[in-house]
Short mmCIF file of C-alpha atoms and ligand atoms in Angstrom, two decimals:
data_model
loop_
_atom_site.label_atom_id
_atom_site.label_comp_id
_atom_site.label_asym_id
_atom_site.label_seq_id
_atom_site.Cartn_x
_atom_site.Cartn_y
_atom_site.Cartn_z
CA MET J 30 128.15 57.74 75.00
CA ASP J 31 131.57 57.40 73.16
CA ARG J 32 131.96 61.00 72.70
CA VAL J 33 133.93 62.38 75.41
CA PHE J 34 133.06 66.30 76.18
CA ASP J 35 134.79 69.51 76.98
CA VAL J 36 132.40 69.96 79.83
CA ALA J 37 129.63 68.24 81.69
CA VAL J 38 126.87 70.01 83.47
CA ILE J 39 124.51 68.50 85.83
CA GLY J 40 120.68 70.74 85.97
CA ARG J 41 118.89 72.28 83.74
CA GLY J 42 117.91 75.11 86.08
CA ILE J 43 119.10 78.37 85.58
CA VAL J 44 122.14 77.66 87.30
CA GLY J 45 123.36 74.91 85.26
CA LEU J 46 121.96 76.43 81.95
CA ALA J 47 124.04 79.56 82.77
CA HIS J 48 127.10 77.79 83.17
CA ALA J 49 126.28 75.62 80.04
CA LEU J 50 126.45 79.47 78.19
CA ALA J 51 129.57 80.34 79.63
CA ALA J 52 131.32 77.05 78.63
CA ALA J 53 129.62 77.40 75.03
CA ARG J 54 130.79 80.95 74.95
CA ALA J 55 134.66 79.51 75.84
CA GLY J 56 134.03 77.29 73.01
CA LYS J 57 134.05 73.85 74.77
CA SER J 58 131.64 71.01 73.72
CA VAL J 59 129.50 71.37 76.43
CA ILE J 60 126.53 68.32 77.73
CA VAL J 61 123.97 69.13 80.24
CA ILE J 62 122.19 65.94 82.21
CA ASP J 63 119.41 65.94 84.09
CA ARG J 64 116.61 63.63 85.85
CA THR J 65 113.87 65.44 83.77
CA ALA J 66 113.23 66.54 80.27
CA ARG J 67 112.36 70.03 81.27
CA ALA J 68 113.08 71.88 84.11
CA THR J 69 110.63 71.58 86.55
CA GLY J 70 111.91 73.05 89.88
CA ALA J 71 112.56 76.56 91.26
CA SER J 72 113.83 78.06 88.04
CA ILE J 73 110.27 77.98 86.73
CA ARG J 74 108.17 78.78 89.66
CA ASN J 75 109.19 82.00 89.96
CA PHE J 76 108.70 85.73 89.39
CA GLY J 77 111.16 85.54 86.20
CA PHE J 78 111.99 89.06 88.34
CA VAL J 79 115.32 89.31 87.31
CA THR J 80 115.75 91.77 90.54
CA VAL J 81 119.14 94.25 90.99
CA THR J 82 117.77 97.13 93.24
CA GLY J 83 117.75 95.58 97.09
CA GLN J 84 120.01 92.51 96.20
CA GLU J 85 122.73 92.62 99.00
CA ARG J 86 125.28 95.20 98.27
CA HIS J 87 128.90 94.00 98.15
CA GLU J 88 128.56 91.18 96.15
CA MET J 89 124.99 89.99 94.92
CA TRP J 90 124.30 93.70 93.59
CA PRO J 91 127.11 93.81 90.84
CA LEU J 92 126.13 90.05 89.99
CA ALA J 93 122.92 90.76 89.38
CA ARG J 94 123.77 94.08 87.34
CA ARG J 95 125.59 91.91 84.93
CA ALA J 96 123.68 89.04 85.29
CA ARG J 97 120.55 91.60 83.55
CA ASP J 98 122.85 92.44 81.44
CA ILE J 99 123.25 89.24 80.14
CA TRP J 100 119.72 88.61 80.05
CA ALA J 101 119.08 91.30 77.74
CA GLU J 102 121.16 89.91 75.76
CA VAL J 103 120.12 86.30 75.72
CA ALA J 104 116.36 87.04 75.81
CA PRO J 105 116.32 88.26 72.09
CA ARG J 106 118.50 85.63 71.12
CA ALA J 107 116.39 83.22 72.72
CA GLY J 108 113.07 84.67 71.43
CA ILE J 109 112.11 85.82 74.95
CA VAL J 110 109.59 88.40 75.68
CA ILE J 111 110.85 90.69 78.45
CA GLU J 112 107.38 91.40 79.93
CA GLN J 113 107.80 94.54 82.25
CA THR J 114 110.94 96.32 82.99
CA GLY J 115 111.53 98.45 86.47
CA LEU J 116 110.48 98.31 89.69
CA ALA J 117 107.84 100.47 91.99
CA LEU J 118 108.02 100.06 95.91
CA PRO J 119 105.68 102.59 97.03
CA VAL J 120 105.98 102.19 101.18
CA ARG J 121 102.88 103.24 103.77
CA ARG J 122 105.33 104.05 106.45
CA PRO J 123 107.63 106.78 107.48
CA ALA J 124 110.14 104.45 108.88
CA ALA J 125 110.17 102.46 105.50
CA ALA J 126 110.31 105.95 103.78
CA ALA J 127 113.50 106.72 105.61
CA VAL J 128 115.07 103.31 104.62
CA LEU J 129 114.21 104.23 100.85
CA GLU J 130 116.26 107.45 101.38
CA ALA J 131 119.12 105.82 103.07
CA PHE J 132 119.42 103.49 100.28
CA LEU J 133 119.41 105.82 98.05
CA ASP J 134 122.32 107.88 99.05
CA THR J 135 124.26 104.59 98.60
CA GLU J 136 125.81 103.82 95.58
CA MET J 137 122.89 101.23 94.92
CA GLY J 138 120.52 103.97 94.79
CA GLU J 139 122.34 105.07 90.75
CA GLY J 140 119.39 105.85 88.55
CA CYS J 141 116.65 105.07 91.05
CA ARG J 142 114.30 107.72 92.11
CA LEU J 143 112.12 108.61 95.26
CA LEU J 144 109.10 109.73 94.39
CA THR J 145 105.78 111.62 96.37
CA ASP J 146 102.78 109.76 96.13
CA ALA J 147 101.36 112.09 93.48
CA GLN J 148 104.31 111.41 91.32
CA LEU J 149 104.04 107.81 91.49
CA ARG J 150 100.63 108.21 90.29
CA ALA J 151 101.59 110.74 87.44
CA LEU J 152 104.43 108.27 86.19
CA ASP J 153 102.20 105.49 86.18
CA ALA J 154 98.54 106.47 86.24
CA GLU J 155 96.87 103.05 85.09
CA THR J 156 98.18 101.08 88.14
CA PRO J 157 95.44 101.20 90.96
CA PHE J 158 98.35 102.51 94.08
CA THR J 159 96.81 102.97 97.12
CA ARG J 160 97.81 106.28 99.26
CA CYS J 161 101.82 105.84 99.82
CA GLU J 162 104.40 107.55 102.36
CA ALA J 163 106.94 107.74 99.28
CA ALA J 164 107.90 105.36 96.16
CA LEU J 165 111.24 103.81 95.27
CA VAL J 166 111.25 103.60 91.18
CA SER J 167 114.38 101.43 89.62
CA PRO J 168 114.52 101.34 86.40
CA HIS J 169 117.31 98.07 86.40
CA GLU J 170 114.91 95.06 87.07
CA LEU J 171 113.74 92.98 83.77
CA ARG J 172 110.67 90.46 84.61
CA VAL J 173 110.25 87.17 81.89
CA GLU J 174 107.73 84.03 82.29
CA ALA J 175 110.30 81.84 83.86
CA ARG J 176 108.06 79.30 82.84
CA ASP J 177 108.68 79.87 79.22
CA ALA J 178 111.96 81.76 79.33
CA VAL J 179 113.99 78.66 81.17
CA PRO J 180 113.11 76.28 78.44
CA LYS J 181 113.38 78.65 75.54
CA ILE J 182 116.84 79.12 76.88
CA ALA J 183 117.64 75.26 76.90
CA ALA J 184 116.30 75.66 73.05
CA TRP J 185 118.58 78.07 72.09
CA LEU J 186 121.76 76.85 73.62
CA GLU J 187 121.02 73.38 71.94
CA GLN J 188 119.99 74.79 68.54
CA SER J 189 122.16 77.98 68.15
CA MET J 190 125.48 77.30 70.57
CA GLY J 191 125.76 73.62 70.19
CA VAL J 192 124.85 72.40 73.54
CA THR J 193 123.89 68.61 73.88
CA PHE J 194 121.13 67.94 76.25
CA ALA J 195 121.59 64.30 77.34
CA PRO J 196 117.97 62.21 77.51
CA PRO J 197 116.81 62.51 81.11
CA ALA J 198 119.26 60.50 83.32
CA THR J 199 119.50 60.74 87.44
CA VAL J 200 123.04 61.68 88.12
CA ILE J 201 124.27 59.02 90.88
CA GLY J 202 128.31 59.94 90.75
CA CYS J 203 130.62 62.26 89.33
CA GLU J 204 134.75 61.66 89.84
CA SER J 205 137.46 63.67 87.50
CA GLY J 206 136.50 63.01 84.11
CA ARG J 207 133.19 60.83 84.80
CA VAL J 208 129.73 61.49 85.11
CA ILE J 209 127.93 58.24 86.71
CA THR J 210 124.03 58.47 85.19
CA SER J 211 121.10 56.30 85.65
CA ALA J 212 121.45 55.66 82.11
CA GLY J 213 125.70 55.09 81.74
CA LEU J 214 128.79 57.00 81.97
CA VAL J 215 129.27 60.35 80.42
CA ARG J 216 133.08 61.66 80.15
CA ALA J 217 133.84 65.26 80.41
CA GLU J 218 136.95 67.00 81.16
CA ALA J 219 135.33 69.52 83.61
CA ILE J 220 132.24 68.50 85.10
CA PHE J 221 129.66 71.60 87.15
CA VAL J 222 127.00 70.12 89.17
CA CYS J 223 124.05 72.46 89.86
CA PRO J 224 121.34 70.48 91.59
CA GLY J 225 119.74 73.35 93.13
CA ASP J 226 117.85 72.06 96.18
CA ASP J 227 118.88 68.55 96.17
CA LEU J 228 120.92 68.58 99.39
CA THR J 229 122.02 64.57 99.29
CA ALA J 230 121.93 62.71 95.91
CA LEU J 231 125.86 64.57 94.95
CA PHE J 232 128.24 65.67 97.45
CA PRO J 233 126.17 66.07 100.41
CA GLY J 234 129.32 66.37 102.76
CA VAL J 235 129.45 69.96 100.60
CA MET J 236 125.92 70.71 101.04
CA ALA J 237 126.05 70.19 104.81
CA GLU J 238 129.40 72.09 105.18
CA HIS J 239 127.65 75.31 103.54
CA GLN J 240 124.60 74.55 105.75
CA VAL J 241 122.08 74.05 102.98
CA THR J 242 118.61 73.96 103.73
CA ARG J 243 115.57 74.36 101.83
CA CYS J 244 112.72 77.12 101.53
CA LYS J 245 109.62 76.31 100.21
CA LEU J 246 106.88 79.53 98.99
CA GLN J 247 103.27 79.94 97.87
CA MET J 248 102.94 81.41 95.11
CA LEU J 249 99.62 82.77 93.23
CA ARG J 250 98.45 83.86 89.58
CA LEU J 251 95.78 86.39 89.64
CA ALA J 252 93.33 86.81 86.73
CA ALA J 253 93.87 89.87 84.53
CA PRO J 254 92.58 93.18 86.50
CA GLY J 255 91.77 94.72 83.36
CA TYR J 256 94.97 97.21 84.07
CA ARG J 257 98.22 97.19 82.93
CA MET J 258 100.85 97.69 85.83
CA ALA J 259 103.86 99.75 84.09
CA ARG J 260 106.66 97.57 86.48
CA PRO J 261 106.72 95.49 89.03
CA VAL J 262 105.70 96.32 92.53
CA MET J 263 106.82 95.15 95.67
CA SER J 264 105.75 96.83 99.09
CA ASP J 265 106.89 97.73 102.96
CA LEU J 266 107.89 94.30 103.67
CA GLY J 267 110.65 93.54 100.84
CA LEU J 268 112.68 96.26 102.88
CA ALA J 269 112.86 93.65 105.59
CA ARG J 270 113.64 90.80 103.65
CA TYR J 271 116.32 91.95 100.41
CA GLU J 272 119.79 92.74 102.42
CA GLY J 273 120.46 95.56 100.20
CA TYR J 274 118.02 97.46 101.91
CA ALA J 275 117.71 95.38 105.43
CA ALA J 276 121.26 95.44 106.13
CA LEU J 277 120.92 99.59 106.36
CA PRO J 278 121.09 100.66 109.71
CA GLU J 279 117.82 102.43 109.05
CA ALA J 280 115.79 99.26 108.75
CA ALA J 281 115.79 98.05 112.45
CA ALA J 282 113.26 100.72 113.20
CA LEU J 283 111.02 99.65 110.45
CA VAL J 284 111.81 95.63 111.25
CA ALA J 285 110.51 96.67 114.73
CA GLN J 286 107.52 98.54 113.08
CA LEU J 287 106.67 95.68 110.82
CA ARG J 288 106.96 92.61 113.90
CA ALA J 289 104.51 94.46 116.14
CA GLU J 290 101.93 95.72 112.94
CA GLN J 291 101.95 92.68 110.61
CA ALA J 292 103.21 89.90 112.79
CA GLU J 293 101.73 86.76 111.51
CA LEU J 294 103.02 87.81 107.89
CA VAL J 295 106.46 88.31 108.97
CA ALA J 296 105.97 85.04 110.62
CA ALA J 297 105.06 83.05 107.49
CA GLY J 298 108.05 85.30 105.82
CA VAL J 299 105.27 87.34 103.75
CA HIS J 300 106.43 89.96 101.38
CA LEU J 301 104.97 91.19 98.09
CA ILE J 302 105.98 90.87 95.24
CA ALA J 303 103.58 91.56 92.06
CA VAL J 304 104.27 90.87 88.27
CA GLN J 305 102.36 91.04 85.18
CA SER J 306 102.33 88.73 82.12
CA ALA J 307 101.43 89.29 78.57
CA ASP J 308 97.54 87.91 78.60
CA GLY J 309 97.03 90.40 82.19
CA SER J 310 97.12 87.81 84.88
CA LEU J 311 99.46 88.63 87.59
CA VAL J 312 102.11 86.52 89.55
CA VAL J 313 101.65 87.50 93.08
CA GLY J 314 103.60 86.22 96.15
CA ASP J 315 105.40 85.18 98.36
CA SER J 316 105.93 83.22 101.79
CA HIS J 317 109.14 81.89 103.23
CA ASP J 318 108.99 78.33 105.02
CA TYR J 319 112.70 76.76 106.00
CA GLY J 320 113.98 73.42 107.17
CA ASP J 321 115.41 70.68 105.27
CA ALA J 322 111.92 69.20 104.50
CA PRO J 323 109.51 71.42 104.27
CA ASP J 324 105.61 70.38 104.00
CA PRO J 325 104.82 70.40 100.52
CA PHE J 326 101.04 71.86 101.13
CA HIS J 327 99.69 74.96 100.20
CA HIS J 328 97.91 76.53 102.90
CA ASP J 329 94.99 78.96 102.50
CA ARG J 330 95.96 81.27 105.17
CA ILE J 331 99.52 82.12 103.58
CA ASP J 332 97.51 83.08 100.68
CA ALA J 333 95.09 85.24 102.74
CA LEU J 334 98.38 86.80 104.27
CA ILE J 335 99.81 87.41 100.71
CA LEU J 336 96.35 88.82 99.41
CA ASP J 337 95.93 91.11 102.26
CA GLU J 338 99.48 92.85 101.30
CA PHE J 339 98.05 92.79 97.87
CA ALA J 340 95.09 94.81 98.64
CA ALA J 341 97.34 97.38 101.01
CA VAL J 342 99.39 98.48 98.22
CA LEU J 343 96.91 97.91 95.39
CA GLY J 344 93.21 97.53 96.08
CA ALA J 345 91.09 94.54 95.94
CA ALA J 346 92.75 91.62 94.39
CA PRO J 347 91.61 89.75 90.99
CA PRO J 348 90.48 86.20 92.16
CA VAL J 349 92.85 83.68 92.29
CA ILE J 350 93.52 81.40 88.68
CA GLU J 351 96.26 78.97 90.01
CA ARG J 352 98.60 78.74 93.06
CA TRP J 353 102.00 76.27 93.22
CA VAL J 354 104.77 75.93 95.85
CA GLY J 355 108.41 76.19 94.84
CA VAL J 356 111.33 75.12 96.49
CA TYR J 357 114.91 76.94 96.48
CA ALA J 358 118.20 75.97 98.28
CA ALA J 359 118.56 77.97 101.01
CA SER J 360 121.26 79.28 103.72
CA PRO J 361 122.36 81.20 106.20
CA ARG J 362 125.67 81.02 105.50
CA GLN J 363 126.25 82.66 102.26
CA ASN J 364 124.19 83.77 99.33
CA TRP J 365 126.01 81.21 96.80
CA PHE J 366 129.04 79.16 96.81
CA SER J 367 131.08 77.07 94.30
CA ARG J 368 133.56 74.68 95.26
CA GLU J 369 135.87 72.03 93.44
CA VAL J 370 135.15 68.83 95.46
CA THR J 371 137.39 66.82 93.31
CA SER J 372 140.06 67.60 90.51
CA GLY J 373 137.85 69.15 87.60
CA VAL J 374 134.28 68.78 89.54
CA HIS J 375 132.67 71.69 90.81
CA VAL J 376 129.61 72.35 92.81
CA THR J 377 127.46 75.45 92.56
CA ALA J 378 124.59 76.47 94.25
CA VAL J 379 122.77 79.71 94.74
CA THR J 380 121.65 79.93 98.54
CA CYS J 381 119.19 81.95 98.27
CA GLY J 382 116.10 83.61 96.51
CA ALA J 383 118.09 85.14 93.44
CA GLY J 384 119.35 82.95 91.42
CA MET J 385 117.22 84.20 88.56
CA SER J 386 118.67 87.43 89.17
CA THR J 387 122.73 86.52 89.91
CA ALA J 388 123.03 82.93 87.33
CA PHE J 389 124.25 84.05 84.61
CA ALA J 390 127.10 86.35 86.21
CA ILE J 391 127.94 83.69 88.66
CA GLY J 392 127.87 80.76 85.81
CA GLU J 393 130.70 83.79 83.84
CA ARG J 394 132.42 83.84 87.09
CA VAL J 395 132.87 80.24 88.03
CA VAL J 396 133.04 79.11 84.62
CA GLY J 397 136.15 81.10 83.53
CA ALA J 398 137.85 80.93 86.56
CA ALA J 399 137.77 77.26 86.18
CA LEU J 400 138.45 76.62 82.80
CA ASN J 401 141.23 79.24 82.55
CA SER J 402 139.65 80.49 79.42
CA ALA J 403 137.98 83.84 78.12
CA ILE J 404 134.06 83.83 78.13
CA LYS J 405 133.92 85.51 74.68
CA GLU J 406 130.55 87.94 73.69
CA ILE J 407 127.41 85.83 72.36
CA ALA J 408 127.16 85.92 68.85
C1 FAD M 514 108.31 80.34 94.11
C2 FAD M 514 109.72 80.96 94.09
C3 FAD M 514 110.27 82.53 93.65
C4 FAD M 514 111.10 82.70 93.14
N1 FAD M 514 111.48 84.03 92.87
C5 FAD M 514 112.89 84.54 92.57
C6 FAD M 514 113.01 85.86 91.70
O1 FAD M 514 112.14 86.79 91.77
N2 FAD M 514 113.79 86.07 91.40
C7 FAD M 514 114.83 85.25 91.26
O2 FAD M 514 115.86 85.94 91.01
N3 FAD M 514 115.00 84.42 92.05
C8 FAD M 514 113.81 83.80 92.39
N4 FAD M 514 113.70 82.49 92.71
C9 FAD M 514 114.79 81.94 93.28
C10 FAD M 514 115.29 81.19 91.89
O3 FAD M 514 114.29 80.42 91.61
C11 FAD M 514 116.14 80.10 92.29
O4 FAD M 514 117.46 80.65 92.85
C12 FAD M 514 116.80 79.43 91.25
O5 FAD M 514 115.99 78.96 90.24
C13 FAD M 514 117.90 78.17 91.26
O6 FAD M 514 118.19 77.56 90.27
P1 FAD M 514 118.87 75.86 90.16
O7 FAD M 514 119.17 75.98 88.56
O8 FAD M 514 119.99 76.04 90.93
O9 FAD M 514 117.86 75.16 90.74
P2 FAD M 514 116.49 74.23 89.83
O10 FAD M 514 115.50 75.10 89.08
O11 FAD M 514 115.89 73.88 91.06
O12 FAD M 514 117.48 73.22 89.19
C14 FAD M 514 118.33 72.10 89.34
C15 FAD M 514 117.66 70.90 88.51
O13 FAD M 514 119.40 69.87 88.95
C16 FAD M 514 118.39 68.57 88.67
N5 FAD M 514 118.83 67.62 89.51
C17 FAD M 514 119.43 67.58 90.90
N6 FAD M 514 119.97 66.67 91.33
C18 FAD M 514 119.97 65.75 90.18
C19 FAD M 514 120.96 64.50 89.69
N7 FAD M 514 121.44 63.75 90.80
N8 FAD M 514 120.86 64.06 88.58
C20 FAD M 514 119.98 64.77 87.73
N9 FAD M 514 119.74 65.79 87.81
C21 FAD M 514 119.20 66.63 88.97
C22 FAD M 514 117.14 68.82 88.86
O14 FAD M 514 116.51 67.97 88.27
C23 FAD M 514 116.89 70.10 88.75
O15 FAD M 514 116.16 70.34 87.23
C24 FAD M 514 112.45 82.05 93.53
C25 FAD M 514 112.03 80.94 93.71
C26 FAD M 514 111.01 80.53 94.05
C27 FAD M 514 111.02 78.90 94.88
#
């Protein structure tokens, strides 16, 4: 390409698109380069659940609040339907109710409520909740259909924000001002590499330094059950996984109880998220298997564990109509990072399962700082 862009973004997953949006809002000319013609990675395989409540308290929770607001601005402009809002988290154990009470006493509980079993049923009469000890209800979340939403963001960036999407090409190197691809050279003053879980193609040393590995998850779609869930649903197991709850001192007793009572689910990293799509079907998951090269196979036993937890919270599960695995970048060291690896070349990765919930805020922060530019309101 003869044209020199202000900004090149590698990766058309949600992290790359978030950087492209921020750069376009800064008034820059932007090109996005990806090896595939449409997103096929973690960004279209997830729940589309933009989760605020339960995110790690000090950094991810504020990022998620900002990202949720950007989602709310982008969605109508890009033709994305917000399928559900909020969160219901009914728990079956007194130890889990104690975690929810402690959570509500923190600043993260703002806007959330703790309900009794009867109050939850009155609030949401249609969802067939089993009996609970208590339930947290949050108003903060948004849920989109990820496989539709991410391509729609790309189309909107191209059509309305002036972002160029290069024909599919693998990026094999980045230097200051130059992106070397399998289809030739692209020149750009600033380069943002957002490679998701690709650990070895670009800057493997940076990935290794940040202890980035992979996490494989199993996901299910269940047939429309004939009821509408007013909001996404989680359960006790989520309190042991989501750092905003799990880091509270009250969570220790719950974690010990879950390990004793649901050892196989805990070992497989299973927790419950159940969300509903426009056609009534439910997206339900998930499990967590960590390693640089997790096996690519779908295991029936893990699906059965996920469905057991579903049944414990929502009664008999409808038939499974779709199964898939997803993989995201993960690290025990940090939830995300962005690093300038050489002058004008930045690598950004979300290294936990919260990229849909935080990427828009991360892109805004990273691009604003790197370009030293004001990021304008979305027109
Ligand atoms: C099953 C599952 C459920 C999840 N649920 C949620 C959820 O409910 N809420 C939430 O917030 N998060 C969730 N996540 C996490 C979230 O999906 C990820 O954090 C996020 O999608 C990561 O986005 P990304 O853009 O970094 O990666 P990706 O979507 O994987 O995109 C990376 C892109 O970079 C491209 N690329 C990489 N290297 C090169 C190269 N050298 N040349 C050209 N192109 C390259 C790839 O082709 C790819 O398109 C979930 C993840 C999974 C897998």
